[in-house]
Short mmCIF file of C-alpha atoms and ligand atoms in Angstrom, two decimals:
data_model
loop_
_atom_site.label_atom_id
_atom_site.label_comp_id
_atom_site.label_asym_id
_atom_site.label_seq_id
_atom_site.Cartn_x
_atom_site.Cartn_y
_atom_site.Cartn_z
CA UNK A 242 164.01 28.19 121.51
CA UNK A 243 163.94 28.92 124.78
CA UNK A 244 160.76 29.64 127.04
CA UNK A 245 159.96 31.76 130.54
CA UNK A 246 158.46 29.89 133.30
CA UNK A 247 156.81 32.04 136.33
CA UNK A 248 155.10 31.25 139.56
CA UNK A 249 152.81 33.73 140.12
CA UNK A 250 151.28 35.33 143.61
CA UNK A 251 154.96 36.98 144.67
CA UNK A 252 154.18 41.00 145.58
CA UNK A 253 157.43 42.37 144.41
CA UNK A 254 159.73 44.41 147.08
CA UNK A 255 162.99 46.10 146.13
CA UNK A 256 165.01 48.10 143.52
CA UNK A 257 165.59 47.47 139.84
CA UNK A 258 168.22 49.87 138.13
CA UNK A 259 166.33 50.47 134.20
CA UNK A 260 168.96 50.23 131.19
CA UNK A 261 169.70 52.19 128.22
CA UNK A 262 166.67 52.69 125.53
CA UNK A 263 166.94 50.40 122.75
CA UNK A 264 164.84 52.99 120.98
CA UNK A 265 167.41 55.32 121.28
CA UNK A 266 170.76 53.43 121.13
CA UNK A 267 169.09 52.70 117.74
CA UNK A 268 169.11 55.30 115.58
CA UNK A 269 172.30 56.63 117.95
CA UNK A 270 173.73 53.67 115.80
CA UNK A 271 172.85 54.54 112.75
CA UNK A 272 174.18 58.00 113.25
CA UNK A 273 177.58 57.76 113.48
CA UNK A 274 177.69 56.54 109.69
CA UNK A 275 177.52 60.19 109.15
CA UNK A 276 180.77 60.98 110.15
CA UNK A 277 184.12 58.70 109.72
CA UNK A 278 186.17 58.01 112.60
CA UNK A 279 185.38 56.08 116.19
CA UNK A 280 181.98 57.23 117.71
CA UNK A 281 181.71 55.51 121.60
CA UNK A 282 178.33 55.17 123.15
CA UNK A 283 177.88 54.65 127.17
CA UNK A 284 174.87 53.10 129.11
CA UNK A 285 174.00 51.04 125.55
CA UNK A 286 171.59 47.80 126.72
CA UNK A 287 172.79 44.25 126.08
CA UNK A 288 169.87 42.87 123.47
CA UNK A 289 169.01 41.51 120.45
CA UNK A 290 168.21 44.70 118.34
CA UNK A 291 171.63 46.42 119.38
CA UNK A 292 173.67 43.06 118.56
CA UNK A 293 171.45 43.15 114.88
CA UNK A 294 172.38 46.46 114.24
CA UNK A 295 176.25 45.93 115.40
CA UNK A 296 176.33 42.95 112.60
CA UNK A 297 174.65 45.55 110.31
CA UNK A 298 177.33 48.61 110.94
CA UNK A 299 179.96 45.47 110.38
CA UNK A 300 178.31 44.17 107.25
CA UNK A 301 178.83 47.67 105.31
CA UNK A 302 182.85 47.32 106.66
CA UNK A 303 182.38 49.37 109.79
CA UNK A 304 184.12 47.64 113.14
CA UNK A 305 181.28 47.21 116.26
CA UNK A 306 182.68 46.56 120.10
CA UNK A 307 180.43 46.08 122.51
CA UNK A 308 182.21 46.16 125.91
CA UNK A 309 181.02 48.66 128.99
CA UNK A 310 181.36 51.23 126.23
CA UNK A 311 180.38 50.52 122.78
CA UNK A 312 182.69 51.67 120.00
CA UNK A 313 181.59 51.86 116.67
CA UNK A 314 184.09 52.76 113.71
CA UNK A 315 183.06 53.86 110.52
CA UNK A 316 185.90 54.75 108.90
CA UNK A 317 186.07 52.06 106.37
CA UNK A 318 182.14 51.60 105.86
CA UNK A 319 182.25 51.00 101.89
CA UNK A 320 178.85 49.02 101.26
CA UNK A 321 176.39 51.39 101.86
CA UNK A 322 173.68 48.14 102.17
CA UNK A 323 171.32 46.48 104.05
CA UNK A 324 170.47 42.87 103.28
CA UNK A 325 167.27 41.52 103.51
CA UNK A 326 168.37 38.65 105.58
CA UNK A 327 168.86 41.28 108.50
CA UNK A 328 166.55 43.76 107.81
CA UNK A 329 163.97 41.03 108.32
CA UNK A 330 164.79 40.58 111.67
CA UNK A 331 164.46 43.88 113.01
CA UNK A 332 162.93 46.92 111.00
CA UNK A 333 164.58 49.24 112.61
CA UNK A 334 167.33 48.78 110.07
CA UNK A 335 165.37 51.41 107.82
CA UNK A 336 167.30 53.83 110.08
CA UNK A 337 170.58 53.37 108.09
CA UNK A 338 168.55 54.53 105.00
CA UNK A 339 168.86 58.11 105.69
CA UNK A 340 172.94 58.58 106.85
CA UNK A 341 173.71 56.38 103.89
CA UNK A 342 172.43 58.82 100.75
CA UNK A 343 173.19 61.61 103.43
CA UNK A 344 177.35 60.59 103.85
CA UNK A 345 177.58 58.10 100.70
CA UNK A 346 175.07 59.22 97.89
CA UNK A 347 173.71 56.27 97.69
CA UNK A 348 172.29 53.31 99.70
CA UNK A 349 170.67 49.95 98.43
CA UNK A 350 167.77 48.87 101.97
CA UNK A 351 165.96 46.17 102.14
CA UNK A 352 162.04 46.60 102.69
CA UNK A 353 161.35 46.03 106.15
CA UNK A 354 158.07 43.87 105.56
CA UNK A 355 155.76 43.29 107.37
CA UNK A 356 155.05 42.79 111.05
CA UNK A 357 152.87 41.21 113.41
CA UNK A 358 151.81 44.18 114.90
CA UNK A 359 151.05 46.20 111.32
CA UNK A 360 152.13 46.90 107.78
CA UNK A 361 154.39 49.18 108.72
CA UNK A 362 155.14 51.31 105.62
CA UNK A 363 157.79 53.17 105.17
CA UNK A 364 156.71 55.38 102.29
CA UNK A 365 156.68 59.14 104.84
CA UNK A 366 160.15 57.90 104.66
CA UNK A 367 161.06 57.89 101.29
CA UNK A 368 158.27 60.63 100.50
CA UNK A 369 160.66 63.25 102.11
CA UNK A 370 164.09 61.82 100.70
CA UNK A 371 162.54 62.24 97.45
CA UNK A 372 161.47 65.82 98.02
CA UNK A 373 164.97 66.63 99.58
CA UNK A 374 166.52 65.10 95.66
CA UNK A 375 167.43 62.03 96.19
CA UNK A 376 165.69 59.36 93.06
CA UNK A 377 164.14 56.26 95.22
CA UNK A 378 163.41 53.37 93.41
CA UNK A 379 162.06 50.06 94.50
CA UNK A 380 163.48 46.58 93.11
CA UNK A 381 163.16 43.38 93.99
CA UNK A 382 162.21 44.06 97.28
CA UNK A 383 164.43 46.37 98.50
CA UNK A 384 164.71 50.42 97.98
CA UNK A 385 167.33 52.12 96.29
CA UNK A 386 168.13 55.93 96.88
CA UNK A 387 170.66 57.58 95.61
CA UNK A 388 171.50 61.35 95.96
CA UNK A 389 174.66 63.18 94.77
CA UNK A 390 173.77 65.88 97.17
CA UNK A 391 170.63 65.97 99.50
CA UNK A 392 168.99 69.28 99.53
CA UNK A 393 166.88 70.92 102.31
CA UNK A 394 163.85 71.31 101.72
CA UNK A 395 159.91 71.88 103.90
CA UNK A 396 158.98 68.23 105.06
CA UNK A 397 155.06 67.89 106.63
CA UNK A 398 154.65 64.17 107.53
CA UNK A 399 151.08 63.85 107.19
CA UNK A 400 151.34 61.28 110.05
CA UNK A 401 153.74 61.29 113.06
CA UNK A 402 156.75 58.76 112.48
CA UNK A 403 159.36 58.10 115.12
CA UNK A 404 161.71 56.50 112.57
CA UNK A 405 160.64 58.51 109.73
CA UNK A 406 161.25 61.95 111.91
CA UNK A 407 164.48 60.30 113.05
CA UNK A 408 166.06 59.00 109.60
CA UNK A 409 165.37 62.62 107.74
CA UNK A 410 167.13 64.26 110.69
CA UNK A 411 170.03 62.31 110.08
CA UNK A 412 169.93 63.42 106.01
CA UNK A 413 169.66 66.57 106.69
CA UNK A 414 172.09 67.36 108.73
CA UNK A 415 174.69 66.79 105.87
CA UNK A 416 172.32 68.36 103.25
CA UNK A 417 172.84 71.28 101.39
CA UNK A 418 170.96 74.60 102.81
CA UNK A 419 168.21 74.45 105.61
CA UNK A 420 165.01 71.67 106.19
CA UNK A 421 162.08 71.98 108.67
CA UNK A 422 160.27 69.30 109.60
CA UNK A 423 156.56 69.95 109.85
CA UNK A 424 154.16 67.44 112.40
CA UNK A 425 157.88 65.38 113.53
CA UNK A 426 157.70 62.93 116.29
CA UNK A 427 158.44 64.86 119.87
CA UNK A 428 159.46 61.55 121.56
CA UNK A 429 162.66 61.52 123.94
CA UNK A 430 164.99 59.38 121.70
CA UNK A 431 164.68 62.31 118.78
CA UNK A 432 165.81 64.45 121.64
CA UNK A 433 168.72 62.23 121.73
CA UNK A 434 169.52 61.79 118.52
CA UNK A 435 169.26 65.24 117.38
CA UNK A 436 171.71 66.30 120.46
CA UNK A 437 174.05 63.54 119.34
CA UNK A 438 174.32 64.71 115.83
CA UNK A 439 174.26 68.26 117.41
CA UNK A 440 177.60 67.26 119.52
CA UNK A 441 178.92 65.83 116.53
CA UNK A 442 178.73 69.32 114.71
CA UNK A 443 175.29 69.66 113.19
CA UNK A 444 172.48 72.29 113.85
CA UNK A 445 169.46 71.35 115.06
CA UNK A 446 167.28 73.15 116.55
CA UNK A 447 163.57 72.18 117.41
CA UNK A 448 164.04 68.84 118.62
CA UNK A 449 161.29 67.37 121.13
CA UNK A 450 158.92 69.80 119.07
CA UNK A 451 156.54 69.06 116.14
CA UNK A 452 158.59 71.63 114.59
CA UNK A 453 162.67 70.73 113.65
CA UNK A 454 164.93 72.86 111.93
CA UNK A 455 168.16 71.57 110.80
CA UNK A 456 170.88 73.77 108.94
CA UNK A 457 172.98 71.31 107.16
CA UNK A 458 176.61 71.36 107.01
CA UNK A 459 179.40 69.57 104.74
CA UNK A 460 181.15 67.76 107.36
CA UNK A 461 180.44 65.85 110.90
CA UNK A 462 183.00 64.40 113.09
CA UNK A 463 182.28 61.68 116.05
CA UNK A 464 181.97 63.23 119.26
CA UNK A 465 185.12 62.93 121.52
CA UNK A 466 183.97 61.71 124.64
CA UNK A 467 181.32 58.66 124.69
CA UNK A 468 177.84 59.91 124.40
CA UNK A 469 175.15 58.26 126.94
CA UNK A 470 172.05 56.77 125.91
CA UNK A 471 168.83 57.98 127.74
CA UNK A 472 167.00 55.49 130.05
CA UNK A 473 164.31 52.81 128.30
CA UNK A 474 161.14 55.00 129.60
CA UNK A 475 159.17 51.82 127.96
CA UNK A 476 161.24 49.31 130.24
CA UNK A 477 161.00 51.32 133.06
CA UNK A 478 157.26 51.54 132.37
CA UNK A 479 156.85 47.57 132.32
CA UNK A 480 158.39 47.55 135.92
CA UNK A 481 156.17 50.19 137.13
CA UNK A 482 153.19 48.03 136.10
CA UNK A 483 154.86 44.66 137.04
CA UNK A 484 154.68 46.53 140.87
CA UNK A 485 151.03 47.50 140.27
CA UNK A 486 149.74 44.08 139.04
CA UNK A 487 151.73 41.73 141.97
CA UNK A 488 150.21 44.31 145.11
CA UNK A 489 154.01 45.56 145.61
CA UNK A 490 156.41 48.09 145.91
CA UNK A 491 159.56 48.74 143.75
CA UNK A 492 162.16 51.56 143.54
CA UNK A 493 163.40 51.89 139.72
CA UNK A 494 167.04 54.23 139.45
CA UNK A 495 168.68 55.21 136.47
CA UNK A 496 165.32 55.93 135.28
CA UNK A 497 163.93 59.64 133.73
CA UNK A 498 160.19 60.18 135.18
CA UNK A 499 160.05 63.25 133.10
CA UNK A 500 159.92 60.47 130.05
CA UNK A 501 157.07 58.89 131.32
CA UNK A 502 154.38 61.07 132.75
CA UNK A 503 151.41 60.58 130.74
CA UNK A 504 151.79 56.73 132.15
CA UNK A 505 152.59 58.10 135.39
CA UNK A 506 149.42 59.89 135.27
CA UNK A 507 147.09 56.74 133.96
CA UNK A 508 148.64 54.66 136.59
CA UNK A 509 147.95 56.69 139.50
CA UNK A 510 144.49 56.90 138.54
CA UNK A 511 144.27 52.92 138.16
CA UNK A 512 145.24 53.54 142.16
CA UNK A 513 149.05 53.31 142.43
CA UNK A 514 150.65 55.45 144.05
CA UNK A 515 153.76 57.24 142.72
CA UNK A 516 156.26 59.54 143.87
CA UNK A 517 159.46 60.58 141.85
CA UNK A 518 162.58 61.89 142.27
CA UNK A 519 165.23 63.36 139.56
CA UNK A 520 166.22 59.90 138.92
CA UNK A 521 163.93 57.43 140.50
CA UNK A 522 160.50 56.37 140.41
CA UNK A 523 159.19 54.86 143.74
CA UNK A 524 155.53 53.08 143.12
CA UNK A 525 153.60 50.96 145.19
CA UNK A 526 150.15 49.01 144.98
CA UNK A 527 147.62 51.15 147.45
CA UNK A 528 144.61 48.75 147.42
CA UNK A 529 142.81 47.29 144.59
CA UNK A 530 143.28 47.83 141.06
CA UNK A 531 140.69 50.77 139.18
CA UNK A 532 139.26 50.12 135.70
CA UNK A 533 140.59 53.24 133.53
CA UNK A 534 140.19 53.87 129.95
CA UNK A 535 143.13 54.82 128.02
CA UNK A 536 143.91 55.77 123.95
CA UNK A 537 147.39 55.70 123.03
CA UNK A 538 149.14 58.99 121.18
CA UNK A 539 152.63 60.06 119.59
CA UNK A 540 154.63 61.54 122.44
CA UNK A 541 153.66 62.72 124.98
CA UNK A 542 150.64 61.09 125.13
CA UNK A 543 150.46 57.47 126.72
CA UNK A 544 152.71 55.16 124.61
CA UNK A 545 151.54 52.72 122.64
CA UNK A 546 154.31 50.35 123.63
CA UNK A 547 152.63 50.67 127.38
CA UNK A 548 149.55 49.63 125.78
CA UNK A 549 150.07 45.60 125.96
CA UNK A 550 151.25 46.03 129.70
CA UNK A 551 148.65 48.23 130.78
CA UNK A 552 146.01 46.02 129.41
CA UNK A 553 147.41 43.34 131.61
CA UNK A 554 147.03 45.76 134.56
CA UNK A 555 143.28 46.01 133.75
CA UNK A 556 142.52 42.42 133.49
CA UNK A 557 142.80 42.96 137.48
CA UNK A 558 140.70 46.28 137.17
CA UNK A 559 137.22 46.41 139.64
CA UNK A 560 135.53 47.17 136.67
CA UNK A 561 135.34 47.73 132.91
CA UNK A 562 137.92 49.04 131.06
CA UNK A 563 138.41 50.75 127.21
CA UNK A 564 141.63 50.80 125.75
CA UNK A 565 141.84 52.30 122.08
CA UNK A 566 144.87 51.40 119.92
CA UNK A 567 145.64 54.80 117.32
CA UNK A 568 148.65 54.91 116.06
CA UNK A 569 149.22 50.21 115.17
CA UNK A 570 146.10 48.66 113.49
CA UNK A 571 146.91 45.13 115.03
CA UNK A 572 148.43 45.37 118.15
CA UNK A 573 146.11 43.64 120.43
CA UNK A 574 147.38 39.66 119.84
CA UNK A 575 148.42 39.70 123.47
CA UNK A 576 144.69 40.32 124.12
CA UNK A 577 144.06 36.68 122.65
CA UNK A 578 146.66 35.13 125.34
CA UNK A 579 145.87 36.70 128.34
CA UNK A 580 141.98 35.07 127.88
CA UNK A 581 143.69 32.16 128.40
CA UNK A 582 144.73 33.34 131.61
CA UNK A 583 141.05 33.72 132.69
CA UNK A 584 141.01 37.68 131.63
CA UNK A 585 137.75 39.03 130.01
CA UNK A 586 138.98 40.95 126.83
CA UNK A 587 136.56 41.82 124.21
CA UNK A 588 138.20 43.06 121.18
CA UNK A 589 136.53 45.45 118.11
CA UNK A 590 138.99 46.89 115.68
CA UNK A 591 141.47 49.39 117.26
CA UNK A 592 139.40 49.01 120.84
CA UNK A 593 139.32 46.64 123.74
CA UNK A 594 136.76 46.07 126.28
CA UNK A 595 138.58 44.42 129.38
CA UNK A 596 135.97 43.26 132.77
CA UNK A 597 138.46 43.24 135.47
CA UNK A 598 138.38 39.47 137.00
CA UNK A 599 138.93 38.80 140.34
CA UNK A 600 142.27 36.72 139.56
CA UNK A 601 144.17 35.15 136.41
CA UNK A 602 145.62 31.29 136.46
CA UNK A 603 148.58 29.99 135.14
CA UNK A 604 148.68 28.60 131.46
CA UNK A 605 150.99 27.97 128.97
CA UNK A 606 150.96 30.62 126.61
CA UNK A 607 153.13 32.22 123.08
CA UNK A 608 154.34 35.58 122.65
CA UNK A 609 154.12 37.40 119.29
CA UNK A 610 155.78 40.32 119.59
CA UNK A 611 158.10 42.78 121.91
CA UNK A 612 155.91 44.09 123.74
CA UNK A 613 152.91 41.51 123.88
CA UNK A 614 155.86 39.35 125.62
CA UNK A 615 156.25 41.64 128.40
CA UNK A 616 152.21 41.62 129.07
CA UNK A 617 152.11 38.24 129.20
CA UNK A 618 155.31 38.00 131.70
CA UNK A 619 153.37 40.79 133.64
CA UNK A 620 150.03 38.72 133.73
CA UNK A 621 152.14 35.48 135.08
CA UNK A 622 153.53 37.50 137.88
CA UNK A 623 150.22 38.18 139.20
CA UNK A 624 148.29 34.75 137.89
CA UNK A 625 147.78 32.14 140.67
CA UNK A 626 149.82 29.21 139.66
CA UNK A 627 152.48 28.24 136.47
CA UNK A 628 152.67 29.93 133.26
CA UNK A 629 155.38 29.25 130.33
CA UNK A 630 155.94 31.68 128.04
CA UNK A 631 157.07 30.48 124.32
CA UNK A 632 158.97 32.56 121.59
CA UNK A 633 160.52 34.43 124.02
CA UNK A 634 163.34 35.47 121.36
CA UNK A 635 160.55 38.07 121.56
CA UNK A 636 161.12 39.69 124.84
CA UNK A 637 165.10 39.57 124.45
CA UNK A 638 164.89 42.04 121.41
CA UNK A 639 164.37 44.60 124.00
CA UNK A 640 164.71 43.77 127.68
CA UNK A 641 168.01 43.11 128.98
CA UNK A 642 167.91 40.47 131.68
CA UNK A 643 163.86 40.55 132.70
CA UNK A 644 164.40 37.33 134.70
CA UNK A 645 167.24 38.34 136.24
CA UNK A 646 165.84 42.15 137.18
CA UNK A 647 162.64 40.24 138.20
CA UNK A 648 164.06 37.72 140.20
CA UNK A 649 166.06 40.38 142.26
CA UNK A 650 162.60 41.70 143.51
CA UNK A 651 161.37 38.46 144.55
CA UNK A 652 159.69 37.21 141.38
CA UNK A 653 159.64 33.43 140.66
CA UNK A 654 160.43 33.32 136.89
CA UNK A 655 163.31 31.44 135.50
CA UNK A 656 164.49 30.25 131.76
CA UNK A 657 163.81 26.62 130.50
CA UNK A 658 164.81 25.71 127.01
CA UNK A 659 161.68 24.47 124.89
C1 LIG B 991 158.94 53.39 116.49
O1 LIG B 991 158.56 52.58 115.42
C2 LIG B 991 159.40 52.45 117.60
N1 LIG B 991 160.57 51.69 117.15
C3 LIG B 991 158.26 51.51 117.96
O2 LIG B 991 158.70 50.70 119.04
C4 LIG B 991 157.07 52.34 118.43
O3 LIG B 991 155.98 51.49 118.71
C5 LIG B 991 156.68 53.33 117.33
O4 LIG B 991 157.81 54.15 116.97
C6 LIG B 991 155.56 54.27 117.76
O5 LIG B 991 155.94 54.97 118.91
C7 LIG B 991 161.79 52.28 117.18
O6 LIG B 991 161.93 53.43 117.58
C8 LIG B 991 162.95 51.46 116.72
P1 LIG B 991 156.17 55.03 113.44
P2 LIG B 991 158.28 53.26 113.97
O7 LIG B 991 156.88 55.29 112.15
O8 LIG B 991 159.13 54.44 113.81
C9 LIG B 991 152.65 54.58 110.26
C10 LIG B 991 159.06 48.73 120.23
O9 LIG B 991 158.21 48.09 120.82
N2 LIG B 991 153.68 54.92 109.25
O10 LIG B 991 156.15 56.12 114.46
O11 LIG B 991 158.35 52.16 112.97
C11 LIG B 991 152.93 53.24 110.93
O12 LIG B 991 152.39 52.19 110.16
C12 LIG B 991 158.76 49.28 118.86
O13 LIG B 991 160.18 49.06 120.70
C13 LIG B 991 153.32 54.98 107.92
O14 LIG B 991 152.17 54.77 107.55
O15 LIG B 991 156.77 53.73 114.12
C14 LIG B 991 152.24 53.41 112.26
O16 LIG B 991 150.87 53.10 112.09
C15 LIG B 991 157.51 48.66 118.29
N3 LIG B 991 154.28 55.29 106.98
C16 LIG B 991 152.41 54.89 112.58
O17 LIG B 991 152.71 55.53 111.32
C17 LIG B 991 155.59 55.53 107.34
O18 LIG B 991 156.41 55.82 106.45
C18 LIG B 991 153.54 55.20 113.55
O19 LIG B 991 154.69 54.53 113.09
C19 LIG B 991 155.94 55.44 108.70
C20 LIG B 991 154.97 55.15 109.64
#
């Protein structure tokens, strides 16, 4: 396994272009098993999750290239399944759940399991598959659905679900007569996704509202020219704050600001200052640090995948600072590393206390998840001295070349194998 190693202290200085979501290249995956034929994707990030879900697409018989463009065929997909030995590795696999009864009338998933950040259920998911006809049962630890035809129907999700919102707009659009999705998840990769399937011939309407329509329709066929995938808004984020925490300045391109303003907001009042363009997001460190409180939301309130990052931010604050976790019930392990660091973290439940210190040290420490990993590579940028990061198979699910983005703005951080 392979570990990060940073020298902290370096105020970072320069430009770092953001990639393609993973969060949206995702489910624009799991899409095209709606409609036979070559689908081609542009601007798709070079990770972990993306390379999982290419073996996926190619376990069920569809062919996966992954060159400047990816190109995905579908045409001879003939096992609608996803083992166990996959889905483990990245949850995210539910996504093929819905496209598979949708286009195939049946699909055989494996249950995600659980996670280090929560139990993670998937039942809104199946809850609504059920009540558009399809029969969902579970065995031996995986779900089977099967549906001779889907059928639209009223769908209130009594809690907001990116995934869920995402994998029922994908059944519906080949289901028979209309569905409206009541309380659905407004973030920008639905956007995506429902103007993909849109391009692709279905009728969405809705999208980026709590409030979806979709007409469905008997047939969809892969777009003709390669679709691009939105910006990561989450990676983009992480630089933002890896500016903030170091006392520099940073230009990100290829970026969407528009995706990230309720973080934009929180980080000028933590004393940042930030000016964006249609493109572009220009912030730089304008004296010290301010302790804010933050709770994290569904779109378009603050993102709890900014929540591990910003909490690194605040170790640094000039005074004491609340962070509530809503929508994961145990997403606060990075908490537990950055005290090793020297922060001040005190955790109860879903809420943090965080005393700003006046500096962190070096120390070797572990990630445990995505986005704890990037927290504690923020924290070492700023921490006088060496830190290793472990389990960094973490951070490379999704962040295409950190070390190498970091590096480029003067960051001393480089790869050492365990
Ligand atoms: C998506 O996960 C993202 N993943 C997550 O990003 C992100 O943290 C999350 O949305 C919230 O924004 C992808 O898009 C691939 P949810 P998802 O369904 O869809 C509960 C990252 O770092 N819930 O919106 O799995 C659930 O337990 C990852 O890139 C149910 O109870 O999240 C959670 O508490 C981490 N039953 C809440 O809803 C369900 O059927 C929100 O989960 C579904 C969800």
């Amino acid at each position: 396994m392979d570990k990060l190693v940073v020298e902290g202290g370096v105020p970072l200085q320069g430009e770092i272009a953001v990639s393609g979501a993973k969060n949206a290249t995702l489910p624009l995956m799991a899409a095209t098993l709606l409609a036979s034929g070559q689908h081609k994707l542009s601007n798709t990030p070079r990770l972990r999750d993306i390379r999982t879900m290419g073996r996926l697409l190619e376990h069920m018989g569809a062919a996966c290239e992954h060159d400047d463009l990816m190109t995905i065929d579908t045409g001879s997909v003939q096992k609608p399944e996803a083992p166990y030995e996959l889905v483990k590795t990245m949850r995210a696999s539910v996504l093929v759940l819905g496209p598979l009864v949708a286009r195939h009338g049946c699909a055989r998933v494996s249950l995600p399991g659980g996670c280090a950040i929560g139990a993670r259920p998937i039942n809104l998911h199946l809850e609504a598959l059920k009540q558009m006809g399809a029969e969902v049962l579970l065995e031996e630890g995986y779900v089977i659905a099967r549906a001779r035809e889907l059928k639209g129907a009223t769908i209130t999700f009594e809690q907001v679900t990116v995934t869920g919102t995402e994998n029922i707009l994908m059944a519906a659009s080949l289901a028979k007569g209309a569905t409206r999705l009541v309380n659905a998840a407004r973030e920008p990769e639905i956007v995506a996704l429902a103007d993909y399937l849109n391009t692709m011939g279905a009728r969405i309407e809705g999208a980026g509202t709590s409030q979806i329509t979709i007409e469905g329709v008997r047939e969809l066929t892969p777009p003709a020219d390669p679709f691009p995938v939105i910006p990561d808004r989450i990676e983009a984020g992480t630089y933002l704050i890896a500016a903030g925490i170091t006392g520099g300045a940073i230009t990100l391109t290829h970026c969407s600001p528009e995706h990230l303003q309720a973080l934009i907001e929180k980080l000028r009042s933590a004393g940042l200052t930030i000016e964006t363009g249609p493109d572009r997001i220009q912030v730089r460190s304008n004296g010290p640090i301010r302790s804010i409180d933050v709770k994290t939301y569904p779109f378009p309130g603050f993102p709890t995948d900014m929540q591990a990052q910003f909490m690194a931010l605040m170790t640094l604050g000039d005074g004491v600072s609340f962070i509530v976790e809503q929508i994961f019930e145990n997403r606060f392990m990075h908490a537990l590393e950055l005290t090793r660091m020297g922060a001040r973290i005190e955790l109860d439940g879903r809420s943090a206390m965080v005393r700003g210190v006046k500096g962190l040290s070096g120390a070797p420490v572990m990630a445990t998840d995505l986005r704890a990993s990037a927290s504690l590579v923020l924290a070492a940028l700023a921490a006088k001295g060496i830190t290793s990061i472990s389990r960094i198979y973490h951070l490379d699910r999704g962040y295409e070349s950190m070390e190498t983005k970091l590096s480029q703005v003067g960051a001393r951080i480089w790869r050492e194998k365990e």
